[in-house]
JSON list of C-alpha atoms in Angstrom, two decimals:
[
{"chain": "A", "resi": 1334, "resn": "MET", "atom": "CA", "xyz": [91.74, 69.89, 122.62]},
{"chain": "A", "resi": 1335, "resn": "ASN", "atom": "CA", "xyz": [94.48, 68.43, 124.81]},
{"chain": "A", "resi": 1336, "resn": "LEU", "atom": "CA", "xyz": [94.19, 67.05, 128.34]},
{"chain": "A", "resi": 1337, "resn": "VAL", "atom": "CA", "xyz": [95.49, 70.18, 130.09]},
{"chain": "A", "resi": 1338, "resn": "VAL", "atom": "CA", "xyz": [93.02, 72.44, 128.27]},
{"chain": "A", "resi": 1339, "resn": "GLU", "atom": "CA", "xyz": [90.22, 70.01, 129.17]},
{"chain": "A", "resi": 1340, "resn": "LEU", "atom": "CA", "xyz": [91.28, 70.05, 132.83]},
{"chain": "A", "resi": 1341, "resn": "TRP", "atom": "CA", "xyz": [91.53, 73.86, 132.85]},
{"chain": "A", "resi": 1342, "resn": "ALA", "atom": "CA", "xyz": [87.96, 74.09, 131.54]},
{"chain": "A", "resi": 1343, "resn": "LYS", "atom": "CA", "xyz": [86.89, 72.14, 134.66]},
{"chain": "A", "resi": 1344, "resn": "SER", "atom": "CA", "xyz": [89.00, 74.33, 137.02]},
{"chain": "A", "resi": 1345, "resn": "GLU", "atom": "CA", "xyz": [91.51, 71.52, 137.46]},
{"chain": "A", "resi": 1346, "resn": "ILE", "atom": "CA", "xyz": [95.23, 71.01, 136.80]},
{"chain": "A", "resi": 1347, "resn": "PRO", "atom": "CA", "xyz": [97.43, 67.89, 136.77]},
{"chain": "A", "resi": 1348, "resn": "ALA", "atom": "CA", "xyz": [98.53, 66.79, 140.22]},
{"chain": "A", "resi": 1349, "resn": "TYR", "atom": "CA", "xyz": [102.22, 67.01, 139.32]},
{"chain": "A", "resi": 1350, "resn": "GLY", "atom": "CA", "xyz": [104.49, 69.94, 138.63]},
{"chain": "A", "resi": 1351, "resn": "GLY", "atom": "CA", "xyz": [105.10, 71.14, 135.11]},
{"chain": "A", "resi": 1352, "resn": "LEU", "atom": "CA", "xyz": [104.73, 73.93, 132.60]},
{"chain": "A", "resi": 1353, "resn": "PHE", "atom": "CA", "xyz": [101.82, 72.81, 130.44]},
{"chain": "A", "resi": 1354, "resn": "ARG", "atom": "CA", "xyz": [101.05, 74.65, 127.21]},
{"chain": "A", "resi": 1355, "resn": "ALA", "atom": "CA", "xyz": [97.74, 74.70, 125.38]},
{"chain": "A", "resi": 1356, "resn": "ASP", "atom": "CA", "xyz": [99.55, 73.34, 122.31]},
{"chain": "A", "resi": 1357, "resn": "GLY", "atom": "CA", "xyz": [100.06, 70.04, 124.19]},
{"chain": "A", "resi": 1358, "resn": "THR", "atom": "CA", "xyz": [103.75, 70.46, 125.07]},
{"chain": "A", "resi": 1359, "resn": "ALA", "atom": "CA", "xyz": [105.07, 70.30, 128.62]},
{"chain": "A", "resi": 1360, "resn": "ARG", "atom": "CA", "xyz": [108.31, 70.80, 130.55]},
{"chain": "A", "resi": 1361, "resn": "GLU", "atom": "CA", "xyz": [109.43, 69.71, 133.98]},
{"chain": "A", "resi": 1362, "resn": "VAL", "atom": "CA", "xyz": [109.41, 72.42, 136.67]},
{"chain": "A", "resi": 1363, "resn": "PHE", "atom": "CA", "xyz": [111.72, 72.57, 139.68]},
{"chain": "A", "resi": 1364, "resn": "PHE", "atom": "CA", "xyz": [111.38, 75.00, 142.59]},
{"chain": "A", "resi": 1365, "resn": "ASP", "atom": "CA", "xyz": [113.86, 75.19, 145.44]},
{"chain": "A", "resi": 1366, "resn": "GLY", "atom": "CA", "xyz": [111.01, 75.82, 147.87]},
{"chain": "A", "resi": 1367, "resn": "PRO", "atom": "CA", "xyz": [108.46, 78.45, 148.75]},
{"chain": "A", "resi": 1368, "resn": "GLY", "atom": "CA", "xyz": [110.90, 80.68, 150.63]},
{"chain": "A", "resi": 1369, "resn": "SER", "atom": "CA", "xyz": [113.13, 81.68, 147.73]},
{"chain": "A", "resi": 1370, "resn": "LEU", "atom": "CA", "xyz": [111.17, 80.51, 144.66]},
{"chain": "A", "resi": 1371, "resn": "TYR", "atom": "CA", "xyz": [114.10, 79.87, 142.38]},
{"chain": "A", "resi": 1372, "resn": "LEU", "atom": "CA", "xyz": [112.42, 78.31, 139.33]},
{"chain": "A", "resi": 1373, "resn": "GLU", "atom": "CA", "xyz": [114.14, 76.07, 136.82]},
{"chain": "A", "resi": 1374, "resn": "LEU", "atom": "CA", "xyz": [112.54, 74.52, 133.76]},
{"chain": "A", "resi": 1375, "resn": "GLY", "atom": "CA", "xyz": [113.64, 71.01, 132.93]},
{"chain": "A", "resi": 1376, "resn": "GLU", "atom": "CA", "xyz": [113.25, 68.65, 130.03]},
{"chain": "A", "resi": 1377, "resn": "PRO", "atom": "CA", "xyz": [110.15, 68.33, 127.86]},
{"chain": "A", "resi": 1378, "resn": "PHE", "atom": "CA", "xyz": [107.87, 65.40, 128.70]},
{"chain": "A", "resi": 1379, "resn": "GLU", "atom": "CA", "xyz": [104.75, 63.76, 127.34]},
{"chain": "A", "resi": 1380, "resn": "VAL", "atom": "CA", "xyz": [101.56, 64.74, 129.11]},
{"chain": "A", "resi": 1381, "resn": "GLU", "atom": "CA", "xyz": [99.80, 61.59, 130.22]},
{"chain": "A", "resi": 1382, "resn": "GLU", "atom": "CA", "xyz": [96.42, 61.04, 131.76]},
{"chain": "A", "resi": 1383, "resn": "PRO", "atom": "CA", "xyz": [97.01, 62.02, 135.39]},
{"chain": "A", "resi": 1384, "resn": "THR", "atom": "CA", "xyz": [96.03, 59.56, 138.07]},
{"chain": "A", "resi": 1385, "resn": "TYR", "atom": "CA", "xyz": [94.30, 62.44, 139.77]},
{"chain": "A", "resi": 1386, "resn": "GLU", "atom": "CA", "xyz": [93.87, 66.17, 139.36]},
{"chain": "A", "resi": 1387, "resn": "HIS", "atom": "CA", "xyz": [93.66, 69.12, 141.69]},
{"chain": "A", "resi": 1388, "resn": "LYS", "atom": "CA", "xyz": [90.73, 71.47, 141.80]},
{"chain": "A", "resi": 1389, "resn": "ILE", "atom": "CA", "xyz": [92.02, 75.00, 141.61]},
{"chain": "A", "resi": 1390, "resn": "GLY", "atom": "CA", "xyz": [90.84, 78.38, 142.72]},
{"chain": "A", "resi": 1391, "resn": "VAL", "atom": "CA", "xyz": [91.98, 81.64, 141.17]},
{"chain": "A", "resi": 1392, "resn": "ASP", "atom": "CA", "xyz": [93.25, 84.00, 143.87]},
{"chain": "A", "resi": 1393, "resn": "GLY", "atom": "CA", "xyz": [94.78, 86.76, 141.73]},
{"chain": "A", "resi": 1394, "resn": "GLU", "atom": "CA", "xyz": [94.49, 88.08, 138.19]},
{"chain": "A", "resi": 1395, "resn": "ALA", "atom": "CA", "xyz": [96.00, 90.92, 136.17]},
{"chain": "A", "resi": 1396, "resn": "GLU", "atom": "CA", "xyz": [95.29, 92.17, 132.67]},
{"chain": "A", "resi": 1397, "resn": "LEU", "atom": "CA", "xyz": [98.19, 92.46, 130.26]},
{"chain": "A", "resi": 1398, "resn": "PRO", "atom": "CA", "xyz": [98.56, 95.67, 128.23]},
{"chain": "A", "resi": 1399, "resn": "ASP", "atom": "CA", "xyz": [97.41, 96.16, 124.64]},
{"chain": "A", "resi": 1400, "resn": "GLY", "atom": "CA", "xyz": [95.01, 93.22, 124.61]},
{"chain": "A", "resi": 1401, "resn": "ARG", "atom": "CA", "xyz": [97.77, 90.65, 125.20]},
{"chain": "A", "resi": 1402, "resn": "GLY", "atom": "CA", "xyz": [95.55, 88.73, 127.61]},
{"chain": "A", "resi": 1403, "resn": "TYR", "atom": "CA", "xyz": [95.72, 87.99, 131.30]},
{"chain": "A", "resi": 1404, "resn": "VAL", "atom": "CA", "xyz": [97.82, 86.27, 133.93]},
{"chain": "A", "resi": 1405, "resn": "CYS", "atom": "CA", "xyz": [96.35, 84.63, 136.97]},
{"chain": "A", "resi": 1406, "resn": "CYS", "atom": "CA", "xyz": [97.44, 82.53, 139.92]},
{"chain": "A", "resi": 1407, "resn": "GLY", "atom": "CA", "xyz": [95.98, 80.53, 142.72]},
{"chain": "A", "resi": 1408, "resn": "SER", "atom": "CA", "xyz": [95.93, 77.40, 144.79]},
{"chain": "A", "resi": 1409, "resn": "GLY", "atom": "CA", "xyz": [95.30, 73.71, 144.37]},
{"chain": "A", "resi": 1410, "resn": "GLY", "atom": "CA", "xyz": [93.64, 71.13, 146.54]},
{"chain": "A", "resi": 1411, "resn": "MET", "atom": "CA", "xyz": [96.57, 70.67, 148.93]},
{"chain": "A", "resi": 1412, "resn": "GLY", "atom": "CA", "xyz": [98.32, 73.32, 151.01]},
{"chain": "A", "resi": 1413, "resn": "ASP", "atom": "CA", "xyz": [101.64, 73.16, 149.15]},
{"chain": "A", "resi": 1414, "resn": "GLN", "atom": "CA", "xyz": [100.25, 73.39, 145.62]},
{"chain": "A", "resi": 1415, "resn": "GLY", "atom": "CA", "xyz": [99.78, 76.44, 143.51]},
{"chain": "A", "resi": 1416, "resn": "PHE", "atom": "CA", "xyz": [99.66, 77.55, 139.92]},
{"chain": "A", "resi": 1417, "resn": "LEU", "atom": "CA", "xyz": [100.40, 80.40, 137.55]},
{"chain": "A", "resi": 1418, "resn": "ALA", "atom": "CA", "xyz": [98.68, 80.77, 134.20]},
{"chain": "A", "resi": 1419, "resn": "ARG", "atom": "CA", "xyz": [98.62, 82.93, 131.11]},
{"chain": "A", "resi": 1420, "resn": "LEU", "atom": "CA", "xyz": [95.40, 83.41, 129.19]},
{"chain": "A", "resi": 1421, "resn": "ASP", "atom": "CA", "xyz": [94.81, 85.00, 125.82]},
{"chain": "A", "resi": 1422, "resn": "GLY", "atom": "CA", "xyz": [92.51, 87.98, 125.21]},
{"chain": "A", "resi": 1423, "resn": "GLN", "atom": "CA", "xyz": [89.47, 85.67, 125.11]},
{"chain": "A", "resi": 1424, "resn": "ARG", "atom": "CA", "xyz": [90.58, 84.05, 128.41]},
{"chain": "A", "resi": 1425, "resn": "ARG", "atom": "CA", "xyz": [91.62, 80.80, 126.76]},
{"chain": "A", "resi": 1426, "resn": "LEU", "atom": "CA", "xyz": [94.54, 78.97, 128.33]},
{"chain": "A", "resi": 1427, "resn": "VAL", "atom": "CA", "xyz": [97.98, 79.69, 126.83]},
{"chain": "A", "resi": 1428, "resn": "TRP", "atom": "CA", "xyz": [99.94, 77.88, 129.55]},
{"chain": "A", "resi": 1429, "resn": "VAL", "atom": "CA", "xyz": [99.66, 76.84, 133.16]},
{"chain": "A", "resi": 1430, "resn": "LEU", "atom": "CA", "xyz": [102.56, 76.24, 135.49]},
{"chain": "A", "resi": 1431, "resn": "ALA", "atom": "CA", "xyz": [101.51, 73.75, 138.14]},
{"chain": "A", "resi": 1432, "resn": "SER", "atom": "CA", "xyz": [103.66, 73.69, 141.26]},
{"chain": "A", "resi": 1433, "resn": "THR", "atom": "CA", "xyz": [103.81, 71.18, 144.05]},
{"chain": "A", "resi": 1434, "resn": "GLU", "atom": "CA", "xyz": [106.66, 73.05, 145.80]},
{"chain": "A", "resi": 1435, "resn": "GLY", "atom": "CA", "xyz": [105.97, 76.78, 145.39]},
{"chain": "A", "resi": 1436, "resn": "ASN", "atom": "CA", "xyz": [102.92, 76.94, 147.65]},
{"chain": "A", "resi": 1437, "resn": "PRO", "atom": "CA", "xyz": [99.71, 78.73, 146.67]},
{"chain": "A", "resi": 1438, "resn": "PHE", "atom": "CA", "xyz": [100.13, 81.97, 144.75]},
{"chain": "A", "resi": 1439, "resn": "LEU", "atom": "CA", "xyz": [97.84, 84.68, 146.05]},
{"chain": "A", "resi": 1440, "resn": "ARG", "atom": "CA", "xyz": [98.57, 87.84, 144.04]},
{"chain": "A", "resi": 1441, "resn": "VAL", "atom": "CA", "xyz": [99.92, 88.88, 140.67]},
{"chain": "A", "resi": 1442, "resn": "SER", "atom": "CA", "xyz": [100.90, 92.23, 139.23]},
{"chain": "A", "resi": 1443, "resn": "VAL", "atom": "CA", "xyz": [102.27, 93.20, 135.83]},
{"chain": "A", "resi": 1444, "resn": "ASP", "atom": "CA", "xyz": [104.98, 95.67, 134.90]},
{"chain": "A", "resi": 1445, "resn": "TRP", "atom": "CA", "xyz": [105.19, 94.68, 131.24]},
{"chain": "A", "resi": 1446, "resn": "PRO", "atom": "CA", "xyz": [106.90, 92.48, 130.24]},
{"chain": "A", "resi": 1447, "resn": "LEU", "atom": "CA", "xyz": [107.34, 91.22, 133.79]},
{"chain": "A", "resi": 1448, "resn": "ALA", "atom": "CA", "xyz": [104.68, 89.43, 135.82]},
{"chain": "A", "resi": 1449, "resn": "HIS", "atom": "CA", "xyz": [105.22, 89.23, 139.59]},
{"chain": "A", "resi": 1450, "resn": "PHE", "atom": "CA", "xyz": [103.50, 86.35, 141.41]},
{"chain": "A", "resi": 1451, "resn": "VAL", "atom": "CA", "xyz": [103.40, 86.34, 145.23]},
{"chain": "A", "resi": 1452, "resn": "ASN", "atom": "CA", "xyz": [102.95, 83.12, 147.18]},
{"chain": "A", "resi": 1453, "resn": "ASP", "atom": "CA", "xyz": [101.47, 82.66, 150.65]},
{"chain": "A", "resi": 1454, "resn": "TRP", "atom": "CA", "xyz": [104.93, 83.12, 152.21]},
{"chain": "A", "resi": 1455, "resn": "GLY", "atom": "CA", "xyz": [105.14, 86.60, 150.64]},
{"chain": "A", "resi": 1456, "resn": "THR", "atom": "CA", "xyz": [107.87, 85.43, 148.26]},
{"chain": "A", "resi": 1457, "resn": "VAL", "atom": "CA", "xyz": [107.82, 86.91, 144.75]},
{"chain": "A", "resi": 1458, "resn": "LEU", "atom": "CA", "xyz": [108.43, 84.95, 141.56]},
{"chain": "A", "resi": 1459, "resn": "THR", "atom": "CA", "xyz": [109.00, 87.16, 138.51]},
{"chain": "A", "resi": 1460, "resn": "LEU", "atom": "CA", "xyz": [108.56, 85.86, 134.96]},
{"chain": "A", "resi": 1461, "resn": "ASP", "atom": "CA", "xyz": [109.44, 87.64, 131.73]},
{"chain": "A", "resi": 1462, "resn": "LEU", "atom": "CA", "xyz": [106.36, 87.14, 129.59]},
{"chain": "A", "resi": 1463, "resn": "THR", "atom": "CA", "xyz": [108.37, 87.76, 126.41]},
{"chain": "A", "resi": 1464, "resn": "ASP", "atom": "CA", "xyz": [110.61, 84.76, 127.18]},
{"chain": "A", "resi": 1465, "resn": "PRO", "atom": "CA", "xyz": [109.68, 82.03, 124.65]},
{"chain": "A", "resi": 1466, "resn": "ASP", "atom": "CA", "xyz": [108.74, 79.68, 127.51]},
{"chain": "A", "resi": 1467, "resn": "TYR", "atom": "CA", "xyz": [106.12, 82.14, 128.79]},
{"chain": "A", "resi": 1468, "resn": "ALA", "atom": "CA", "xyz": [105.06, 83.88, 125.57]},
{"chain": "A", "resi": 1469, "resn": "PRO", "atom": "CA", "xyz": [101.92, 82.84, 123.66]}
]
């Protein structure tokens, strides 16, 4: 089990932005702010022991069709932190996208293959769950 999966099991995420996969890989994440939510994935990086973690709370969840699993979203310990996550059919972590710039995400809906995450500003971030970065 890798560090991110261990943190997830404790309802925690790393205290820095990134797309963290259950297979141990990670990529940098850049948002242009909570008002427009333009998301860009950056370079891969090594996941290190974080100096601190954020407790998270799940604020929204949606089931994916045909037993593909679930997506959920929520908030971290600080007011500007949020997360998005994909879980498998047994609710095990597939990936979590930790954000320090996108604000808390409060709701999620699915129009397969698209997942629509809404932050506390009412801004929508849409991800294609068939994109290799967001697929299982």
